């Protein structure tokens, strides 16, 4: 068994109960909606209900994988998030009663802004290279929440992606050659005392582009594929226009010119989910992959270029080679249902949810019953989060 036969065996995404249209947001902000629809490439964004959080999103994304594959070979759960609910306990442990995880499973939480899920995939591949009979569940789950009235407000969103990493995967092989770039940049961070990040938006865009170029250069130095070998690309999408900026930047840095038609063919199908869900931080890149796979039927044996970026910053470029028969494992209808079932919020309802915070005292606090999802945060009692399954 070599690393070349390790990759994505299954993939499922989940999002929130609520959403707000960018036209609603723009109308109340006095902003031309063209800035959001065309400048940022966003139509709507997912908004969590008061009884949803990264744990309920993670459980909702992961449940269909466990239903299909069982848990007998699951040995590790890596939950990646930058919306952690505890400084000590890994959020993945709350999934035990919700999903019936085996007690013979190691569970940890990973953090590095939007990049951590990609680290999770690489760590998973290492574990499976050592023992190909094991499977690893990687869950990316995040809520992107910015201060009201800031330029970043229109780039909020929330979602989770659950990825089963296996030997002889049914969806895509993760090729072992990858390119990495990391550096100390203060473009986006969230100190412990804040519920929203501190952002230097313009710096974050240039830092992303620079890191993408350097990660791909490292990938090439290590024997990676030429840009022409990829049929499609998935980029981390804080807003979908960022994928187009990154793609044009990468091609330009390598002396390529590209027509609008070629760019659309390489990128557009990877942006459908993020365009209506918004930024989902660690999950965003894997929503892009789900969107690409769910909407194209010609990807068997094709190479997909994957660019992961997390502020601060770490970027990684790698190749996912799609496996023949992948379409039999997809969940396009369920993904579509999760997105279309969201309840649109008025601007006032959105503001009220944005201002809602779980009380921080030791009392017993029951959460308003809002989500129609299969899992909910029912209460916080004596600082303990109590979840329930419907
Ligand atoms: P801004 O500065 O208000 O926007 O916020 P802008 O003035 O740059 O306009 C955006 C685009 O809309 C521009 O196009 C305008 O021309 C266009 P561009 O020059 O970029 O091609 N525009 C219009 N288009 C059509 N019709 C109109 C119109 N008006 C303007 N009427 C900013 C943009 C990204 C700064 C802000 O949204 C922000 O701060 N976002 C949060 C940070 C972010 O998303 N950064 C992205 C890279 S960092 C990253 O991806 C990591 C991250 O996910 C965090 C993590 O890793 O954990 C954020």
Short mmCIF file of C-alpha atoms and ligand atoms in Angstrom, two decimals:
data_model
loop_
_atom_site.label_atom_id
_atom_site.label_comp_id
_atom_site.label_asym_id
_atom_site.label_seq_id
_atom_site.Cartn_x
_atom_site.Cartn_y
_atom_site.Cartn_z
CA UNK A 1 0.00 0.00 0.00
CA UNK A 2 1.36 3.44 -0.92
CA UNK A 3 0.13 6.95 -0.18
CA UNK A 4 -1.10 7.13 -3.74
CA UNK A 5 -4.12 5.03 -2.86
CA UNK A 6 -5.29 7.13 0.07
CA UNK A 7 -7.92 9.81 -0.19
CA UNK A 8 -11.55 10.84 0.08
CA UNK A 9 -13.89 7.88 0.47
CA UNK A 10 -16.99 9.97 1.18
CA UNK A 11 -17.95 13.62 1.61
CA UNK A 12 -21.03 15.27 3.11
CA UNK A 13 -21.85 18.91 3.86
CA UNK A 14 -24.33 20.62 6.19
CA UNK A 15 -25.37 24.19 6.79
CA UNK A 16 -27.63 26.22 9.04
CA UNK A 17 -31.39 26.58 9.52
CA UNK A 18 -31.40 30.25 8.49
CA UNK A 19 -29.99 32.41 5.70
CA UNK A 20 -30.09 36.04 4.66
CA UNK A 21 -30.09 37.26 1.07
CA UNK A 22 -27.42 39.82 0.18
CA UNK A 23 -30.14 41.91 -1.47
CA UNK A 24 -31.79 42.23 1.99
CA UNK A 25 -28.46 43.16 3.60
CA UNK A 26 -27.51 45.66 0.89
CA UNK A 27 -30.94 47.35 1.06
CA UNK A 28 -30.49 48.08 4.77
CA UNK A 29 -26.85 49.13 4.46
CA UNK A 30 -27.38 51.50 1.54
CA UNK A 31 -24.84 49.48 -0.48
CA UNK A 32 -25.29 48.79 -4.21
CA UNK A 33 -26.11 45.05 -4.27
CA UNK A 34 -23.84 44.76 -7.34
CA UNK A 35 -20.89 45.00 -4.95
CA UNK A 36 -22.03 41.81 -3.23
CA UNK A 37 -23.38 39.91 -6.25
CA UNK A 38 -20.53 40.76 -8.65
CA UNK A 39 -17.69 42.35 -6.60
CA UNK A 40 -17.67 39.63 -3.91
CA UNK A 41 -19.63 36.97 -5.83
CA UNK A 42 -22.10 36.35 -2.99
CA UNK A 43 -25.88 35.94 -3.23
CA UNK A 44 -26.73 34.87 0.33
CA UNK A 45 -25.14 33.69 3.55
CA UNK A 46 -26.05 31.00 6.09
CA UNK A 47 -26.88 32.20 9.59
CA UNK A 48 -26.90 29.82 12.58
CA UNK A 49 -30.02 29.56 14.76
CA UNK A 50 -29.56 30.18 18.49
CA UNK A 51 -29.56 26.41 19.05
CA UNK A 52 -26.98 25.64 16.33
CA UNK A 53 -23.20 25.71 16.71
CA UNK A 54 -20.13 23.98 15.29
CA UNK A 55 -21.03 20.76 17.10
CA UNK A 56 -24.56 20.51 15.66
CA UNK A 57 -23.23 21.38 12.19
CA UNK A 58 -20.45 18.79 12.52
CA UNK A 59 -22.88 16.07 13.67
CA UNK A 60 -25.29 16.87 10.82
CA UNK A 61 -22.51 16.64 8.22
CA UNK A 62 -20.98 13.46 9.65
CA UNK A 63 -24.12 11.41 10.40
CA UNK A 64 -24.74 10.33 6.76
CA UNK A 65 -21.14 9.06 6.47
CA UNK A 66 -21.45 6.92 9.58
CA UNK A 67 -24.85 5.62 8.41
CA UNK A 68 -23.32 4.48 5.12
CA UNK A 69 -19.96 3.15 6.32
CA UNK A 70 -20.55 2.21 9.96
CA UNK A 71 -17.89 2.82 12.59
CA UNK A 72 -16.10 -0.52 12.89
CA UNK A 73 -12.88 0.69 11.19
CA UNK A 74 -13.04 4.28 12.46
CA UNK A 75 -10.04 4.93 14.70
CA UNK A 76 -9.61 8.72 14.56
CA UNK A 77 -11.79 11.83 14.39
CA UNK A 78 -10.02 15.10 13.56
CA UNK A 79 -12.33 18.09 13.99
CA UNK A 80 -11.00 21.31 12.48
CA UNK A 81 -12.49 24.64 13.56
CA UNK A 82 -11.65 28.20 14.44
CA UNK A 83 -15.03 28.61 16.19
CA UNK A 84 -14.08 26.46 19.17
CA UNK A 85 -16.62 26.14 22.00
CA UNK A 86 -14.08 25.23 24.68
CA UNK A 87 -10.44 26.02 25.43
CA UNK A 88 -9.73 22.50 26.69
CA UNK A 89 -12.23 19.86 25.60
CA UNK A 90 -12.16 18.88 21.91
CA UNK A 91 -15.54 19.65 20.29
CA UNK A 92 -15.42 16.21 18.64
CA UNK A 93 -16.08 14.58 22.02
CA UNK A 94 -19.61 16.03 22.08
CA UNK A 95 -20.22 13.88 18.98
CA UNK A 96 -19.93 10.67 21.03
CA UNK A 97 -23.55 10.57 22.22
CA UNK A 98 -24.89 12.34 19.12
CA UNK A 99 -23.33 9.94 16.59
CA UNK A 100 -22.56 6.84 18.66
CA UNK A 101 -18.82 7.02 18.03
CA UNK A 102 -16.83 4.01 19.20
CA UNK A 103 -14.88 4.49 22.43
CA UNK A 104 -11.84 3.06 20.62
CA UNK A 105 -11.52 6.30 18.60
CA UNK A 106 -8.92 9.02 19.22
CA UNK A 107 -10.48 12.48 18.95
CA UNK A 108 -8.68 15.82 18.75
CA UNK A 109 -9.38 19.36 17.57
CA UNK A 110 -7.20 21.16 15.04
CA UNK A 111 -6.82 24.92 14.60
CA UNK A 112 -5.11 27.16 12.05
CA UNK A 113 -7.74 29.53 10.71
CA UNK A 114 -9.28 28.24 7.47
CA UNK A 115 -6.38 25.86 6.78
CA UNK A 116 -6.79 23.32 9.62
CA UNK A 117 -9.02 20.80 7.80
CA UNK A 118 -6.34 20.41 5.13
CA UNK A 119 -3.81 19.61 7.87
CA UNK A 120 -6.40 17.08 9.08
CA UNK A 121 -6.50 15.39 5.66
CA UNK A 122 -2.70 15.17 5.54
CA UNK A 123 -2.49 13.78 9.09
CA UNK A 124 -5.24 11.28 8.20
CA UNK A 125 -3.32 10.15 5.12
CA UNK A 126 -0.27 9.54 7.34
CA UNK A 127 -2.27 7.42 9.79
CA UNK A 128 -3.79 5.36 6.99
CA UNK A 129 -0.39 4.86 5.31
CA UNK A 130 0.68 3.21 8.58
CA UNK A 131 -2.47 1.06 8.79
CA UNK A 132 -4.66 0.97 5.66
CA UNK A 133 -7.42 -0.96 7.46
CA UNK A 134 -8.28 2.15 9.48
CA UNK A 135 -10.49 5.06 8.47
CA UNK A 136 -10.24 8.66 9.67
CA UNK A 137 -13.16 11.08 9.89
CA UNK A 138 -12.07 14.67 9.24
CA UNK A 139 -14.73 17.27 10.04
CA UNK A 140 -14.37 20.93 9.12
CA UNK A 141 -16.97 23.03 10.93
CA UNK A 142 -17.10 26.80 11.32
CA UNK A 143 -19.22 29.89 11.79
CA UNK A 144 -17.81 33.01 10.11
CA UNK A 145 -19.08 35.97 12.09
CA UNK A 146 -17.84 39.55 11.75
CA UNK A 147 -18.78 42.84 13.40
CA UNK A 148 -21.90 44.52 12.03
CA UNK A 149 -21.25 47.48 9.75
CA UNK A 150 -17.75 46.33 8.71
CA UNK A 151 -16.67 45.51 5.12
CA UNK A 152 -16.36 41.88 6.23
CA UNK A 153 -20.00 41.60 7.36
CA UNK A 154 -21.12 40.56 3.87
CA UNK A 155 -18.65 37.63 3.93
CA UNK A 156 -20.18 35.78 6.88
CA UNK A 157 -21.56 32.25 6.62
CA UNK A 158 -21.53 28.85 8.32
CA UNK A 159 -21.23 25.21 7.32
CA UNK A 160 -19.55 21.90 8.01
CA UNK A 161 -17.96 19.32 5.72
CA UNK A 162 -17.35 15.75 6.86
CA UNK A 163 -14.74 13.77 4.93
CA UNK A 164 -14.02 10.08 5.36
CA UNK A 165 -10.36 9.41 4.57
CA UNK A 166 -9.68 5.84 3.52
CA UNK A 167 -7.36 3.56 1.60
CA UNK A 168 -8.59 2.81 -1.96
CA UNK A 169 -11.01 5.78 -1.78
CA UNK A 170 -14.19 5.85 -3.84
CA UNK A 171 -14.20 9.58 -4.59
CA UNK A 172 -10.68 11.04 -4.96
CA UNK A 173 -7.07 10.05 -4.35
CA UNK A 174 -5.01 12.65 -2.49
CA UNK A 175 -1.67 12.64 -4.27
CA UNK A 176 1.29 12.56 -1.85
CA UNK A 177 3.14 15.54 -3.39
CA UNK A 178 1.95 18.77 -1.78
CA UNK A 179 3.30 22.33 -1.62
CA UNK A 180 3.24 24.39 1.56
CA UNK A 181 3.88 28.01 2.52
CA UNK A 182 3.64 29.46 6.03
CA UNK A 183 4.60 32.85 7.48
CA UNK A 184 3.73 35.18 10.38
CA UNK A 185 1.17 37.68 9.02
CA UNK A 186 -1.40 39.62 11.07
CA UNK A 187 -4.15 39.68 8.42
CA UNK A 188 -6.93 38.05 10.47
CA UNK A 189 -6.99 36.69 14.01
CA UNK A 190 -9.36 36.29 16.96
CA UNK A 191 -7.91 36.85 20.43
CA UNK A 192 -9.49 34.75 23.21
CA UNK A 193 -11.54 37.63 24.60
CA UNK A 194 -13.29 38.39 21.27
CA UNK A 195 -16.28 36.72 19.62
CA UNK A 196 -15.43 38.24 16.22
CA UNK A 197 -12.06 38.41 14.47
CA UNK A 198 -9.79 41.41 13.95
CA UNK A 199 -9.33 41.75 10.18
CA UNK A 200 -7.10 43.72 7.86
CA UNK A 201 -9.18 42.90 4.77
CA UNK A 202 -6.85 44.31 2.12
CA UNK A 203 -3.77 42.68 3.68
CA UNK A 204 -5.65 39.38 3.91
CA UNK A 205 -6.30 39.40 0.17
CA UNK A 206 -2.66 40.11 -0.78
CA UNK A 207 -1.42 37.63 1.83
CA UNK A 208 -3.72 34.93 0.37
CA UNK A 209 -2.48 35.60 -3.20
CA UNK A 210 1.19 35.62 -2.15
CA UNK A 211 0.82 32.42 -0.09
CA UNK A 212 -1.04 30.66 -2.94
CA UNK A 213 1.79 31.51 -5.36
CA UNK A 214 4.46 30.33 -2.93
CA UNK A 215 2.63 27.11 -2.00
CA UNK A 216 2.26 26.22 -5.68
CA UNK A 217 5.97 27.04 -6.27
CA UNK A 218 6.85 24.61 -3.45
CA UNK A 219 4.51 22.02 -5.00
CA UNK A 220 6.30 22.34 -8.37
CA UNK A 221 9.77 22.12 -6.75
CA UNK A 222 8.68 18.88 -5.13
CA UNK A 223 7.68 17.35 -8.47
CA UNK A 224 4.04 18.47 -8.61
CA UNK A 225 1.89 18.78 -11.70
CA UNK A 226 1.96 21.58 -14.22
CA UNK A 227 -1.05 23.95 -14.13
CA UNK A 228 -2.16 22.65 -17.55
CA UNK A 229 -2.68 19.16 -16.10
CA UNK A 230 -5.63 20.22 -13.93
CA UNK A 231 -9.16 20.00 -15.30
CA UNK A 232 -10.58 22.10 -12.47
CA UNK A 233 -9.44 24.01 -9.37
CA UNK A 234 -10.92 24.43 -5.91
CA UNK A 235 -9.74 27.44 -3.89
CA UNK A 236 -10.56 28.48 -0.35
CA UNK A 237 -13.50 30.84 -0.87
CA UNK A 238 -13.97 33.55 1.78
CA UNK A 239 -16.16 35.01 -0.99
CA UNK A 240 -16.35 33.36 -4.38
CA UNK A 241 -14.65 36.16 -6.34
CA UNK A 242 -11.52 35.39 -4.28
CA UNK A 243 -11.23 32.07 -6.13
CA UNK A 244 -11.15 33.93 -9.47
CA UNK A 245 -8.58 36.42 -8.14
CA UNK A 246 -6.38 33.56 -6.89
CA UNK A 247 -6.70 31.59 -10.12
CA UNK A 248 -5.80 34.56 -12.33
CA UNK A 249 -2.89 35.36 -9.98
CA UNK A 250 -1.53 31.81 -10.11
CA UNK A 251 -1.79 31.58 -13.88
CA UNK A 252 -0.28 35.06 -14.33
CA UNK A 253 2.67 34.19 -12.07
CA UNK A 254 3.40 31.29 -14.44
CA UNK A 255 3.07 33.33 -17.63
CA UNK A 256 -0.33 31.92 -18.59
CA UNK A 257 -3.18 33.91 -20.03
CA UNK A 258 -6.68 32.52 -19.82
CA UNK A 259 -9.99 33.36 -21.44
CA UNK A 260 -13.10 34.01 -19.35
CA UNK A 261 -14.55 30.78 -20.78
CA UNK A 262 -11.52 28.72 -19.64
CA UNK A 263 -11.62 30.30 -16.17
CA UNK A 264 -15.35 29.61 -15.85
CA UNK A 265 -14.84 26.01 -16.94
CA UNK A 266 -12.07 25.50 -14.37
CA UNK A 267 -13.81 27.26 -11.47
CA UNK A 268 -17.48 28.07 -11.70
CA UNK A 269 -18.98 24.75 -10.63
CA UNK A 270 -16.82 24.87 -7.48
CA UNK A 271 -18.47 28.13 -6.39
CA UNK A 272 -22.20 27.22 -6.41
CA UNK A 273 -22.42 26.23 -2.72
CA UNK A 274 -20.17 28.96 -1.33
CA UNK A 275 -21.99 31.63 -3.36
CA UNK A 276 -25.14 31.02 -1.31
CA UNK A 277 -23.61 29.79 1.99
CA UNK A 278 -20.83 32.38 2.42
CA UNK A 279 -17.52 31.85 4.15
CA UNK A 280 -17.39 28.69 6.23
CA UNK A 281 -13.68 29.04 7.09
CA UNK A 282 -12.19 25.50 7.39
CA UNK A 283 -15.12 23.95 5.54
CA UNK A 284 -15.04 26.39 2.60
CA UNK A 285 -12.52 24.51 0.42
CA UNK A 286 -14.39 21.24 0.92
CA UNK A 287 -17.72 22.86 0.10
CA UNK A 288 -16.00 23.94 -3.13
CA UNK A 289 -14.95 20.34 -3.80
CA UNK A 290 -18.46 19.04 -3.01
CA UNK A 291 -19.95 21.66 -5.34
CA UNK A 292 -17.56 20.72 -8.15
CA UNK A 293 -18.18 16.97 -7.81
CA UNK A 294 -21.96 17.37 -7.41
CA UNK A 295 -22.30 19.55 -10.51
CA UNK A 296 -19.90 17.96 -13.03
CA UNK A 297 -20.18 14.47 -14.43
CA UNK A 298 -16.91 14.37 -16.44
CA UNK A 299 -14.28 14.27 -13.71
CA UNK A 300 -13.30 10.57 -13.58
CA UNK A 301 -9.49 10.23 -13.72
CA UNK A 302 -9.19 14.04 -13.84
CA UNK A 303 -6.87 16.07 -11.62
CA UNK A 304 -8.33 18.82 -9.43
CA UNK A 305 -5.94 21.48 -8.07
CA UNK A 306 -6.76 22.26 -4.43
CA UNK A 307 -5.57 25.47 -2.72
CA UNK A 308 -6.10 25.77 1.01
CA UNK A 309 -5.43 29.10 2.77
CA UNK A 310 -5.73 30.01 6.44
CA UNK A 311 -4.94 33.52 7.62
CA UNK A 312 -1.97 34.02 9.82
CA UNK A 313 -0.92 32.23 7.54
CA UNK A 314 -0.56 28.72 6.08
CA UNK A 315 -1.34 27.71 2.50
CA UNK A 316 -1.12 24.29 0.88
CA UNK A 317 -1.51 23.25 -2.75
CA UNK A 318 -2.31 19.63 -3.53
CA UNK A 319 -3.96 17.45 -6.13
CA UNK A 320 -7.13 15.38 -5.76
CA UNK A 321 -7.46 12.86 -8.59
CA UNK A 322 -11.07 11.83 -9.07
CA UNK A 323 -11.80 8.09 -9.08
CA UNK A 324 -14.04 6.45 -11.75
CA UNK A 325 -17.44 5.61 -10.21
CA UNK A 326 -17.27 8.63 -7.88
CA UNK A 327 -20.76 9.75 -8.86
CA UNK A 328 -22.35 6.71 -7.20
CA UNK A 329 -21.17 8.00 -3.81
CA UNK A 330 -22.21 11.65 -4.12
CA UNK A 331 -24.95 13.32 -2.12
CA UNK A 332 -25.92 16.12 -4.49
CA UNK A 333 -29.67 15.89 -3.71
CA UNK A 334 -29.14 15.99 0.05
CA UNK A 335 -26.75 18.95 -0.31
CA UNK A 336 -29.23 20.80 -2.47
CA UNK A 337 -32.03 20.11 0.04
CA UNK A 338 -29.91 21.42 2.95
CA UNK A 339 -29.30 24.68 1.07
CA UNK A 340 -32.80 25.23 -0.30
CA UNK A 341 -34.51 24.32 3.02
CA UNK A 342 -32.91 27.28 4.83
CA UNK A 343 -35.41 29.83 6.13
CA UNK A 344 -34.81 33.39 4.89
CA UNK A 345 -34.41 36.00 7.64
CA UNK A 346 -35.60 39.57 7.60
CA UNK A 347 -32.87 42.12 8.35
CA UNK A 348 -34.30 42.66 11.88
CA UNK A 349 -34.31 38.90 12.61
CA UNK A 350 -30.72 38.64 11.34
CA UNK A 351 -29.64 41.53 13.62
CA UNK A 352 -31.31 39.90 16.61
CA UNK A 353 -29.54 36.58 15.96
CA UNK A 354 -26.21 38.35 15.46
CA UNK A 355 -26.59 40.04 18.83
CA UNK A 356 -27.61 36.81 20.61
CA UNK A 357 -24.89 35.43 22.90
CA UNK A 358 -25.05 32.44 25.23
CA UNK A 359 -24.90 33.85 28.78
CA UNK A 360 -21.51 33.26 30.40
CA UNK A 361 -22.69 32.80 34.01
CA UNK A 362 -23.10 29.40 35.72
CA UNK A 363 -26.92 29.44 35.56
CA UNK A 364 -29.26 27.17 33.62
CA UNK A 365 -29.96 28.63 30.16
CA UNK A 366 -32.40 26.96 27.79
CA UNK A 367 -31.84 27.74 24.10
CA UNK A 368 -34.81 28.91 22.03
CA UNK A 369 -36.03 26.02 19.87
CA UNK A 370 -35.33 27.24 16.32
CA UNK A 371 -33.42 24.76 14.19
CA UNK A 372 -35.23 22.02 12.27
CA UNK A 373 -31.93 20.12 11.99
CA UNK A 374 -31.37 16.65 13.49
CA UNK A 375 -29.21 17.96 16.37
CA UNK A 376 -29.56 21.00 18.60
CA UNK A 377 -27.89 22.74 21.49
CA UNK A 378 -30.71 22.44 24.03
CA UNK A 379 -29.19 24.25 27.01
CA UNK A 380 -26.10 25.45 28.78
CA UNK A 381 -26.27 24.46 32.44
CA UNK A 382 -23.50 25.27 34.90
CA UNK A 383 -21.22 26.05 31.92
CA UNK A 384 -21.98 22.60 30.44
CA UNK A 385 -23.28 22.42 26.86
CA UNK A 386 -26.20 19.99 26.55
CA UNK A 387 -27.09 18.71 23.09
CA UNK A 388 -30.09 16.72 21.95
CA UNK A 389 -30.94 14.55 18.96
CA UNK A 390 -34.34 14.85 17.32
P1 LIG B 1 -14.36 46.21 0.76
O1 LIG B 1 -12.98 46.79 0.95
O2 LIG B 1 -15.50 46.94 1.32
O3 LIG B 1 -14.65 45.92 -0.76
O4 LIG B 1 -14.42 44.74 1.34
P2 LIG B 1 -14.01 46.59 -2.07
O5 LIG B 1 -14.24 48.05 -2.05
O6 LIG B 1 -12.60 46.08 -2.26
O7 LIG B 1 -14.98 45.95 -3.15
C1 LIG B 1 -14.97 44.57 -3.36
C2 LIG B 1 -15.08 44.35 -4.87
O8 LIG B 1 -16.37 44.78 -5.28
C3 LIG B 1 -14.08 45.19 -5.67
O9 LIG B 1 -13.67 44.41 -6.79
C4 LIG B 1 -14.93 46.35 -6.18
O10 LIG B 1 -14.46 46.94 -7.38
C5 LIG B 1 -16.25 45.65 -6.39
P3 LIG B 1 -12.10 44.04 -6.99
O11 LIG B 1 -11.37 45.34 -7.05
O12 LIG B 1 -11.73 43.26 -5.73
O13 LIG B 1 -12.08 43.22 -8.21
N1 LIG B 1 -17.42 46.54 -6.37
C6 LIG B 1 -18.45 46.41 -7.21
N2 LIG B 1 -18.71 45.53 -8.21
C7 LIG B 1 -19.90 45.65 -8.88
N3 LIG B 1 -20.81 46.61 -8.59
C8 LIG B 1 -20.60 47.50 -7.59
C9 LIG B 1 -19.38 47.42 -6.86
N4 LIG B 1 -18.84 48.13 -5.82
C10 LIG B 1 -17.65 47.57 -5.54
N5 LIG B 1 -21.51 48.42 -7.30
C11 LIG B 1 -12.95 42.85 1.82
C12 LIG B 1 -13.70 43.62 0.75
C13 LIG B 1 -12.44 41.55 1.24
C14 LIG B 1 -11.79 43.68 2.34
C15 LIG B 1 -13.93 42.57 2.99
O14 LIG B 1 -15.04 41.83 2.53
C16 LIG B 1 -13.30 41.82 4.14
O15 LIG B 1 -12.62 42.37 4.98
N6 LIG B 1 -13.54 40.47 4.22
C17 LIG B 1 -13.02 39.62 5.28
C18 LIG B 1 -11.58 39.18 4.99
C19 LIG B 1 -11.51 38.28 3.78
O16 LIG B 1 -12.46 37.65 3.38
N7 LIG B 1 -10.30 38.18 3.19
C20 LIG B 1 -10.07 37.30 2.07
C21 LIG B 1 -8.67 36.69 2.05
S1 LIG B 1 -8.18 36.08 3.67
C22 LIG B 1 -8.98 34.54 3.81
O17 LIG B 1 -9.50 34.03 2.89
C23 LIG B 1 -9.00 33.92 5.18
C24 LIG B 1 -10.31 34.00 5.92
O18 LIG B 1 -11.23 33.08 5.36
C25 LIG B 1 -10.09 33.74 7.41
C26 LIG B 1 -9.37 32.47 7.83
O19 LIG B 1 -8.39 32.02 7.24
O20 LIG B 1 -9.77 31.96 8.90
C27 LIG B 1 -10.96 35.38 5.83
#
